[in-house]
Tab-separated table of C-alpha atoms and ligand atoms in Angstrom:
chain	number	residue	atom	x	y	z
A	5	MET	CA	47.760	26.695	-4.034
A	6	SER	CA	48.904	24.855	-1.354
A	7	GLU	CA	46.433	21.497	-0.442
A	8	GLU	CA	45.001	23.846	1.896
A	9	LEU	CA	44.112	26.832	-0.426
A	10	ILE	CA	40.230	26.143	-0.130
A	11	ASP	CA	39.940	24.489	3.184
A	12	ALA	CA	37.761	21.236	3.214
A	13	ASP	CA	35.578	23.002	5.721
A	14	ILE	CA	33.157	25.401	3.961
A	15	ARG	CA	32.541	27.288	7.349
A	16	VAL	CA	36.346	28.241	7.821
A	17	ALA	CA	37.183	27.952	3.585
A	18	ARG	CA	37.940	31.428	1.972
A	19	THR	CA	37.350	31.358	-1.356
A	20	LEU	CA	40.167	31.294	-4.502
A	21	PRO	CA	42.426	34.363	-4.710
A	22	SER	CA	41.517	37.154	-7.359
A	23	ARG	CA	44.106	35.909	-8.994
A	24	PHE	CA	43.016	32.910	-10.380
A	25	TYR	CA	40.636	35.066	-12.191
A	26	THR	CA	42.619	38.075	-13.398
A	27	GLU	CA	46.211	36.654	-14.220
A	28	PRO	CA	46.817	35.136	-17.791
A	29	GLU	CA	49.193	32.913	-16.526
A	30	GLN	CA	46.588	31.090	-13.799
A	31	PHE	CA	44.263	30.685	-16.606
A	32	LYS	CA	46.390	29.072	-18.979
A	33	ARG	CA	47.535	26.883	-16.043
A	34	LEU	CA	43.713	25.427	-15.601
A	35	MET	CA	43.081	24.557	-19.446
A	36	SER	CA	44.149	21.319	-19.140
A	37	VAL	CA	40.440	20.908	-17.313
A	38	PHE	CA	38.759	21.102	-20.367
A	39	SER	CA	40.511	17.433	-21.840
A	40	GLY	CA	37.526	15.377	-19.920
A	41	TRP	CA	34.180	15.087	-20.852
A	42	GLN	CA	32.534	18.035	-22.580
A	43	PHE	CA	29.101	18.190	-23.846
A	44	ALA	CA	29.035	17.218	-28.012
A	45	VAL	CA	25.261	16.963	-29.065
A	46	HIS	CA	21.774	16.043	-28.624
A	47	THR	CA	20.769	13.358	-30.546
A	48	SER	CA	18.120	15.100	-32.246
A	49	GLN	CA	20.814	17.476	-33.756
A	50	LEU	CA	22.204	14.334	-35.508
A	51	GLU	CA	19.115	13.632	-37.419
A	52	ALA	CA	19.691	15.655	-40.529
A	53	ASN	CA	23.142	15.072	-40.602
A	54	THR	CA	25.768	11.966	-40.621
A	55	ILE	CA	28.738	14.302	-39.831
A	56	GLN	CA	28.976	16.763	-37.549
A	57	PRO	CA	31.949	18.883	-36.269
A	58	LEU	CA	32.147	19.734	-32.933
A	59	GLU	CA	32.874	23.575	-33.322
A	60	HIS	CA	32.808	24.407	-29.642
A	61	ILE	CA	34.882	21.999	-28.255
A	62	GLU	CA	37.382	23.028	-30.774
A	63	ALA	CA	36.516	26.383	-29.734
A	64	ILE	CA	37.387	25.136	-25.783
A	65	SER	CA	40.135	23.035	-25.874
A	66	GLY	CA	41.612	23.599	-29.737
A	67	GLU	CA	41.151	19.955	-30.499
A	68	SER	CA	39.032	19.321	-34.069
A	69	MET	CA	36.510	16.599	-33.641
A	70	VAL	CA	33.925	15.093	-35.515
A	71	LEU	CA	30.911	13.142	-34.550
A	72	ILE	CA	29.705	10.867	-37.186
A	73	ARG	CA	26.589	8.685	-37.225
A	74	SER	CA	26.477	5.354	-38.927
A	75	GLU	CA	25.692	1.834	-37.627
A	76	GLN	CA	28.041	2.709	-34.267
A	77	THR	CA	28.011	6.476	-33.691
A	78	LYS	CA	31.571	7.473	-33.164
A	79	CYS	CA	33.808	10.747	-32.511
A	80	VAL	CA	36.907	10.697	-34.248
A	81	SER	CA	39.446	13.311	-35.119
A	82	ASN	CA	39.231	15.922	-37.657
A	83	VAL	CA	41.996	16.655	-38.695
A	84	CYS	CA	43.788	14.740	-41.767
A	85	THR	CA	46.406	12.013	-41.364
A	86	HIS	CA	47.943	13.335	-43.909
A	87	ARG	CA	49.601	16.860	-43.408
A	88	GLY	CA	47.231	18.063	-40.570
A	89	MET	CA	44.251	19.710	-42.893
A	90	ARG	CA	41.303	20.058	-40.890
A	91	LEU	CA	38.358	17.566	-42.962
A	92	GLU	CA	34.889	18.836	-42.256
A	93	LEU	CA	34.581	22.658	-41.715
A	94	GLU	CA	30.682	22.191	-41.763
A	95	ALA	CA	27.534	19.554	-41.164
A	96	CYS	CA	26.853	17.201	-44.219
A	97	THR	CA	25.444	13.959	-44.966
A	98	LYS	CA	28.070	12.587	-46.941
A	99	LYS	CA	29.435	9.027	-47.419
A	100	THR	CA	32.954	9.338	-46.844
A	101	LEU	CA	35.041	11.733	-45.491
A	102	GLN	CA	37.231	13.722	-48.058
A	103	CYS	CA	40.239	16.028	-47.185
A	104	ARG	CA	40.405	18.998	-49.594
A	105	TYR	CA	43.647	19.614	-49.841
A	106	HIS	CA	45.100	16.485	-51.364
A	107	GLY	CA	42.357	13.957	-51.155
A	108	ARG	CA	42.807	11.118	-49.013
A	109	THR	CA	39.635	9.840	-47.865
A	110	PHE	CA	37.881	8.000	-44.942
A	111	ASN	CA	35.262	5.543	-44.033
A	112	LEU	CA	32.595	6.487	-41.599
A	113	ASP	CA	34.585	4.519	-39.164
A	114	GLY	CA	37.230	7.105	-39.481
A	115	THR	CA	39.446	4.155	-41.218
A	116	PHE	CA	41.758	5.166	-43.724
A	117	ARG	CA	40.232	4.723	-47.330
A	118	HIS	CA	42.169	5.684	-49.921
A	119	MET	CA	44.886	8.148	-50.921
A	120	PRO	CA	46.222	9.307	-54.618
A	121	GLU	CA	50.453	8.728	-55.208
A	122	PHE	CA	50.906	6.534	-52.298
A	123	GLU	CA	51.571	3.653	-54.338
A	124	GLN	CA	55.454	3.677	-54.163
A	125	ALA	CA	55.401	4.780	-50.097
A	126	ILE	CA	56.484	1.531	-48.008
A	127	GLY	CA	54.450	0.274	-44.891
A	128	PHE	CA	51.283	2.362	-45.935
A	129	PRO	CA	48.342	2.209	-45.406
A	130	SER	CA	49.071	1.654	-41.037
A	131	GLU	CA	47.072	2.130	-38.219
A	132	SER	CA	48.298	5.826	-37.903
A	133	ASP	CA	46.688	6.917	-40.851
A	134	ASP	CA	43.107	5.997	-39.549
A	135	LEU	CA	42.072	9.179	-37.579
A	136	LYS	CA	42.252	9.302	-34.195
A	137	LYS	CA	39.323	7.710	-32.058
A	138	PHE	CA	37.982	10.080	-28.827
A	139	PRO	CA	35.857	8.512	-26.156
A	140	LEU	CA	32.162	9.027	-26.489
A	141	LYS	CA	29.312	8.289	-24.241
A	142	GLN	CA	25.513	8.687	-24.509
A	143	TRP	CA	23.573	9.834	-21.505
A	144	MET	CA	19.786	10.596	-21.668
A	145	GLY	CA	20.202	11.536	-25.382
A	146	MET	CA	23.205	13.732	-25.215
A	147	TYR	CA	26.562	12.830	-26.430
A	148	PHE	CA	29.533	13.420	-24.166
A	149	THR	CA	33.155	13.436	-25.210
A	150	ALA	CA	36.679	13.283	-24.084
A	151	GLN	CA	39.926	13.854	-25.292
A	152	GLU	CA	40.829	10.895	-22.880
A	153	GLU	CA	39.712	8.135	-21.456
A	154	MET	CA	38.071	9.251	-18.461
A	155	PRO	CA	36.607	7.992	-15.481
A	156	ASP	CA	33.009	7.497	-15.687
A	157	LEU	CA	30.868	10.117	-14.478
A	158	PRO	CA	27.910	9.044	-11.777
A	159	TRP	CA	25.558	9.180	-15.189
A	160	ALA	CA	23.469	6.086	-13.384
A	161	MET	CA	22.844	8.052	-10.196
A	162	LEU	CA	22.045	11.236	-12.227
A	163	GLU	CA	19.541	9.477	-14.354
A	164	GLN	CA	17.721	8.111	-11.918
A	165	ARG	CA	16.805	12.173	-10.573
A	166	LEU	CA	16.605	13.258	-13.908
A	167	GLY	CA	15.457	9.721	-16.189
A	168	PHE	CA	11.875	10.466	-15.530
A	169	LEU	CA	12.257	13.886	-18.192
A	170	LYS	CA	12.838	11.333	-21.137
A	171	ALA	CA	15.164	13.995	-22.427
A	172	GLU	CA	16.147	11.331	-24.970
A	173	MET	CA	12.760	12.425	-26.609
A	174	PHE	CA	13.735	16.327	-26.994
A	175	ILE	CA	14.172	18.145	-30.081
A	176	HIS	CA	16.066	20.627	-30.688
A	177	ASP	CA	14.675	24.663	-31.469
A	178	GLU	CA	17.411	26.580	-32.710
A	179	SER	CA	15.319	29.550	-32.137
A	180	ARG	CA	15.960	29.409	-28.309
A	181	ASP	CA	19.844	29.264	-29.255
A	182	ARG	CA	22.401	31.922	-28.090
A	183	ASP	CA	26.092	32.689	-28.048
A	184	HIS	CA	27.101	35.491	-26.266
A	185	SER	CA	30.046	36.812	-25.499
A	186	VAL	CA	30.728	37.874	-21.868
A	187	GLU	CA	33.887	40.495	-20.123
A	188	ALA	CA	34.596	38.142	-17.005
A	189	ASN	CA	37.200	34.757	-16.389
A	190	TRP	CA	34.797	31.538	-17.315
A	191	LEU	CA	35.499	30.760	-13.564
A	192	LEU	CA	33.434	33.730	-12.301
A	193	TYR	CA	30.306	32.671	-15.010
A	194	VAL	CA	30.381	28.933	-13.445
A	195	ASP	CA	30.510	30.418	-9.664
A	196	ASN	CA	27.619	32.033	-9.900
A	197	PHE	CA	25.634	29.375	-11.535
A	198	LEU	CA	26.499	27.345	-8.727
A	199	GLU	CA	24.797	29.300	-5.885
A	200	GLY	CA	21.267	30.422	-5.795
A	201	PHE	CA	22.201	32.697	-3.059
A	202	HIS	CA	21.955	35.677	-5.209
A	203	ILE	CA	18.805	35.237	-6.895
A	204	PRO	CA	16.830	37.783	-4.646
A	205	HIS	CA	19.294	40.324	-5.513
A	206	VAL	CA	20.010	39.561	-8.720
A	207	HIS	CA	16.865	37.946	-10.603
A	208	PRO	CA	13.810	40.074	-9.335
A	209	GLU	CA	11.505	38.145	-11.908
A	210	LEU	CA	12.835	34.339	-11.218
A	211	ASN	CA	12.593	35.161	-7.394
A	212	GLN	CA	8.803	34.989	-7.922
A	213	THR	CA	8.621	32.237	-9.184
A	214	LEU	CA	10.935	30.084	-7.005
A	215	ASP	CA	10.649	29.491	-3.206
A	216	TYR	CA	13.901	30.543	-2.242
A	217	SER	CA	13.604	29.380	1.541
A	218	GLY	CA	13.080	25.570	-0.092
A	219	TYR	CA	16.419	25.540	-2.962
A	220	ILE	CA	18.726	23.116	-2.422
A	221	THR	CA	22.241	22.264	-3.479
A	222	GLU	CA	23.414	18.974	-3.743
A	223	THR	CA	27.363	18.041	-4.497
A	224	PHE	CA	28.468	14.854	-5.944
A	225	ASP	CA	31.876	13.369	-7.714
A	226	GLY	CA	32.311	15.686	-10.830
A	227	GLY	CA	29.490	17.790	-10.053
A	228	VAL	CA	26.691	19.755	-8.434
A	229	LEU	CA	22.613	19.910	-8.489
A	230	GLN	CA	20.562	22.617	-7.256
A	231	ILE	CA	17.055	22.171	-6.905
A	232	GLY	CA	14.454	24.794	-7.383
A	233	LYS	CA	11.064	24.377	-6.049
A	234	ALA	CA	8.592	26.090	-7.369
A	235	MET	CA	5.686	28.724	-5.627
A	236	GLU	CA	2.606	27.551	-4.707
A	237	GLY	CA	0.538	27.463	-8.071
A	238	ASP	CA	3.275	27.590	-10.087
A	239	VAL	CA	4.410	25.001	-12.858
A	240	LYS	CA	6.376	21.915	-11.839
A	241	PHE	CA	7.438	18.800	-12.526
A	242	ASN	CA	4.958	15.858	-12.558
A	243	LEU	CA	7.651	13.569	-10.606
A	244	PRO	CA	6.171	9.778	-10.853
A	245	ALA	CA	6.047	7.580	-8.028
A	246	GLY	CA	9.236	6.635	-6.193
A	247	HIS	CA	10.874	9.438	-7.533
A	248	PRO	CA	13.889	10.391	-4.617
A	249	ASP	CA	12.185	13.989	-4.876
A	250	GLU	CA	8.243	12.461	-4.901
A	251	GLY	CA	5.746	14.972	-3.068
A	252	GLN	CA	8.016	18.015	-3.271
A	253	ASP	CA	7.172	21.044	-6.273
A	254	ILE	CA	9.379	21.172	-8.060
A	255	ALA	CA	10.126	23.915	-10.646
A	256	ALA	CA	13.831	23.539	-12.213
A	257	TYR	CA	16.732	20.815	-11.566
A	258	TYR	CA	19.578	22.571	-12.259
A	259	LEU	CA	22.941	20.232	-13.490
A	260	TRP	CA	26.236	21.430	-13.496
A	261	LEU	CA	29.029	18.951	-14.922
A	262	PHE	CA	33.238	19.717	-14.503
A	263	PRO	CA	34.198	22.312	-15.294
A	264	ASN	CA	31.890	24.070	-17.920
A	265	MET	CA	28.722	22.435	-18.484
A	266	MET	CA	25.683	23.964	-17.435
A	267	PHE	CA	22.127	21.438	-17.887
A	268	ASN	CA	18.683	23.655	-16.393
A	269	PHE	CA	15.958	21.176	-16.980
A	270	TYR	CA	12.375	23.298	-16.870
A	271	PRO	CA	8.671	21.078	-17.174
A	272	TRP	CA	8.702	22.438	-21.395
A	273	GLY	CA	12.643	21.028	-21.373
A	274	LEU	CA	16.263	21.451	-21.247
A	275	SER	CA	18.548	24.608	-21.847
A	276	VAL	CA	22.357	23.565	-21.585
A	277	ASN	CA	24.993	26.424	-21.539
A	278	VAL	CA	28.323	25.349	-22.581
A	279	VAL	CA	31.369	28.407	-21.265
A	280	ILE	CA	33.703	28.575	-23.831
A	281	PRO	CA	37.091	30.093	-21.782
A	282	VAL	CA	38.781	32.690	-24.240
A	283	THR	CA	40.867	34.641	-22.011
A	284	HIS	CA	41.883	35.647	-18.883
A	285	ASN	CA	38.760	37.972	-18.272
A	286	GLN	CA	36.842	36.868	-21.227
A	287	CYS	CA	34.712	33.874	-22.517
A	288	ARG	CA	31.652	33.015	-24.252
A	289	ILE	CA	28.335	31.110	-22.942
A	290	LEU	CA	26.665	28.983	-25.685
A	291	TYR	CA	23.030	28.440	-24.997
A	292	ARG	CA	21.123	25.491	-26.635
A	293	GLY	CA	17.414	24.532	-26.096
A	294	TYR	CA	15.782	21.265	-26.507
A	295	VAL	CA	11.688	21.237	-26.140
A	296	GLY	CA	10.149	18.453	-24.765
A	297	ASP	CA	6.632	20.457	-24.147
A	298	SER	CA	6.211	23.845	-26.016
A	299	ALA	CA	2.619	24.645	-24.105
A	300	LEU	CA	4.894	25.135	-20.919
A	301	ALA	CA	7.517	27.225	-22.010
A	302	SER	CA	5.680	30.373	-20.993
A	303	GLN	CA	5.571	29.559	-17.225
A	304	GLY	CA	7.788	29.458	-14.374
A	305	ALA	CA	11.349	29.428	-13.845
A	306	GLY	CA	12.164	28.310	-17.072
A	307	SER	CA	10.173	31.433	-19.249
A	308	VAL	CA	12.532	34.036	-18.011
A	309	LEU	CA	15.553	32.721	-19.045
A	310	ASP	CA	17.017	36.036	-21.654
A	311	THR	CA	16.288	37.993	-18.869
A	312	VAL	CA	17.907	35.968	-15.939
A	313	GLU	CA	20.848	35.801	-18.190
A	314	HIS	CA	21.125	39.269	-18.849
A	315	GLN	CA	21.248	39.623	-15.007
A	316	ASP	CA	23.691	37.071	-14.583
A	317	GLN	CA	26.259	38.761	-16.984
A	318	TRP	CA	25.777	42.471	-15.621
A	319	VAL	CA	26.894	40.938	-11.846
A	320	ILE	CA	29.674	38.724	-13.564
A	321	GLU	CA	31.175	41.807	-15.440
A	322	GLU	CA	31.282	43.596	-12.078
A	323	VAL	CA	32.650	41.478	-10.774
A	324	GLN	CA	35.662	41.240	-13.243
A	325	LYS	CA	36.430	44.455	-12.389
A	326	GLY	CA	36.153	44.110	-8.681
A	327	MET	CA	38.695	41.401	-8.560
A	328	ALA	CA	41.385	43.858	-10.016
A	329	SER	CA	41.248	45.520	-6.898
A	330	LYS	CA	44.041	45.558	-5.410
A	331	ALA	CA	41.700	46.383	-2.178
A	332	TYR	CA	40.273	42.716	-2.226
A	333	ASP	CA	41.802	39.162	-2.554
A	334	ARG	CA	39.441	36.579	-1.365
A	335	GLY	CA	35.971	36.466	0.621
A	336	ARG	CA	34.057	33.585	2.455
A	337	TYR	CA	31.415	31.274	1.851
A	338	SER	CA	28.092	31.024	3.319
A	339	PRO	CA	27.619	27.782	4.973
A	340	THR	CA	24.157	27.160	3.806
A	341	ARG	CA	24.083	28.802	0.321
A	342	GLU	CA	27.285	28.403	-1.139
A	343	GLN	CA	28.194	24.811	-0.858
A	344	GLY	CA	28.374	24.812	-4.701
A	345	VAL	CA	31.004	27.463	-4.909
A	346	HIS	CA	32.734	25.838	-2.696
A	347	HIS	CA	33.066	22.151	-3.887
A	348	PHE	CA	33.762	23.613	-6.926
A	349	HIS	CA	37.017	25.447	-5.752
A	350	ARG	CA	37.594	22.326	-3.953
A	351	MET	CA	38.022	20.448	-7.341
A	352	LEU	CA	39.997	22.852	-8.605
A	353	ASN	CA	42.175	22.761	-5.391
A	354	GLU	CA	42.807	18.805	-5.465
A	355	LYS	CA	43.217	19.041	-8.949
A	356	PHE	CA	45.952	21.091	-9.343
A	357	ASN	CA	47.220	20.232	-5.878
A	358	CYS	CA	47.301	23.804	-5.909
B	659	FES	S1	46.359	17.150	-45.491
B	659	FES	FE1	44.957	16.024	-46.414
B	659	FES	S2	45.305	15.186	-48.196
B	659	FES	FE2	47.001	16.216	-47.466
B	660	FE2	FE1	22.049	33.923	-11.725
């Protein structure tokens, strides 16, 4: 892509060319975006266990990491510093990490503890025998980690908008978890999430609970926030006095953080979708549900999630097939309804100078 592939002016810009969705080389090229901040777990998932391997992050980027709850919760490499065995394969409550290959042990802070048959090794142990530590950030009860030091996301700005929900008090509800396989490039799943333009056409049930004319899209460095307004009489948030959206009937906040994380806040709680890239024409979607008030789960925009998900997957898989057409390459953006998709494509454009 040249600097100008996605024009900054949405009124003249054209969308990402179809090769980004169809070519394995482009798929590989974009994979470096996954080394930044990634959703790890919600604190309620750490209560039962002290050691939690982050399987979905390994599926996304190939980096095996483990979250350890001790005096200070840490994220460390899940790869033994001896000869590279993966350490913990399941969540557990052990007091040390022990490698199943030759027995090396590590303390819960990731530092080297013991290794048999190494008495004669010179200069051992050294710092390089400790498990590598990764950055870890807690935001509204959710842990995020990254493979390298990253600039902070605008956590405070987002907390000002969403902090009233007290998401740190939510409880993980396994019955809401899903793992979907979709025959489409991960970019298409994100593109589709970033606009409410398709709601009247693709989601008739959701369309009855959202006021399409009041739908708002806000872009910021590192993500997009979409705000769905409730139909009159439907369930909505109780916004506290002084809240930036005070006085509005809001049914849902849809937050996307670059590149693949979606946080859907409803009056009942939070649904997190993490998109896992698999190949240029396949991805997986992990759903995790965290409940604040289960009595509200059957009402409003947050009550038809499985139906909406299947409708989205159907349309995305059809678009993937469309992308293979020689007759199609690029389209245009709606300046009033596709600011989120444009923002995402601009971020890719800037990151890859493409
Ligand atoms: S690889 Fe872990 S002890 Fe050998
Ligand atoms: Fe949708």
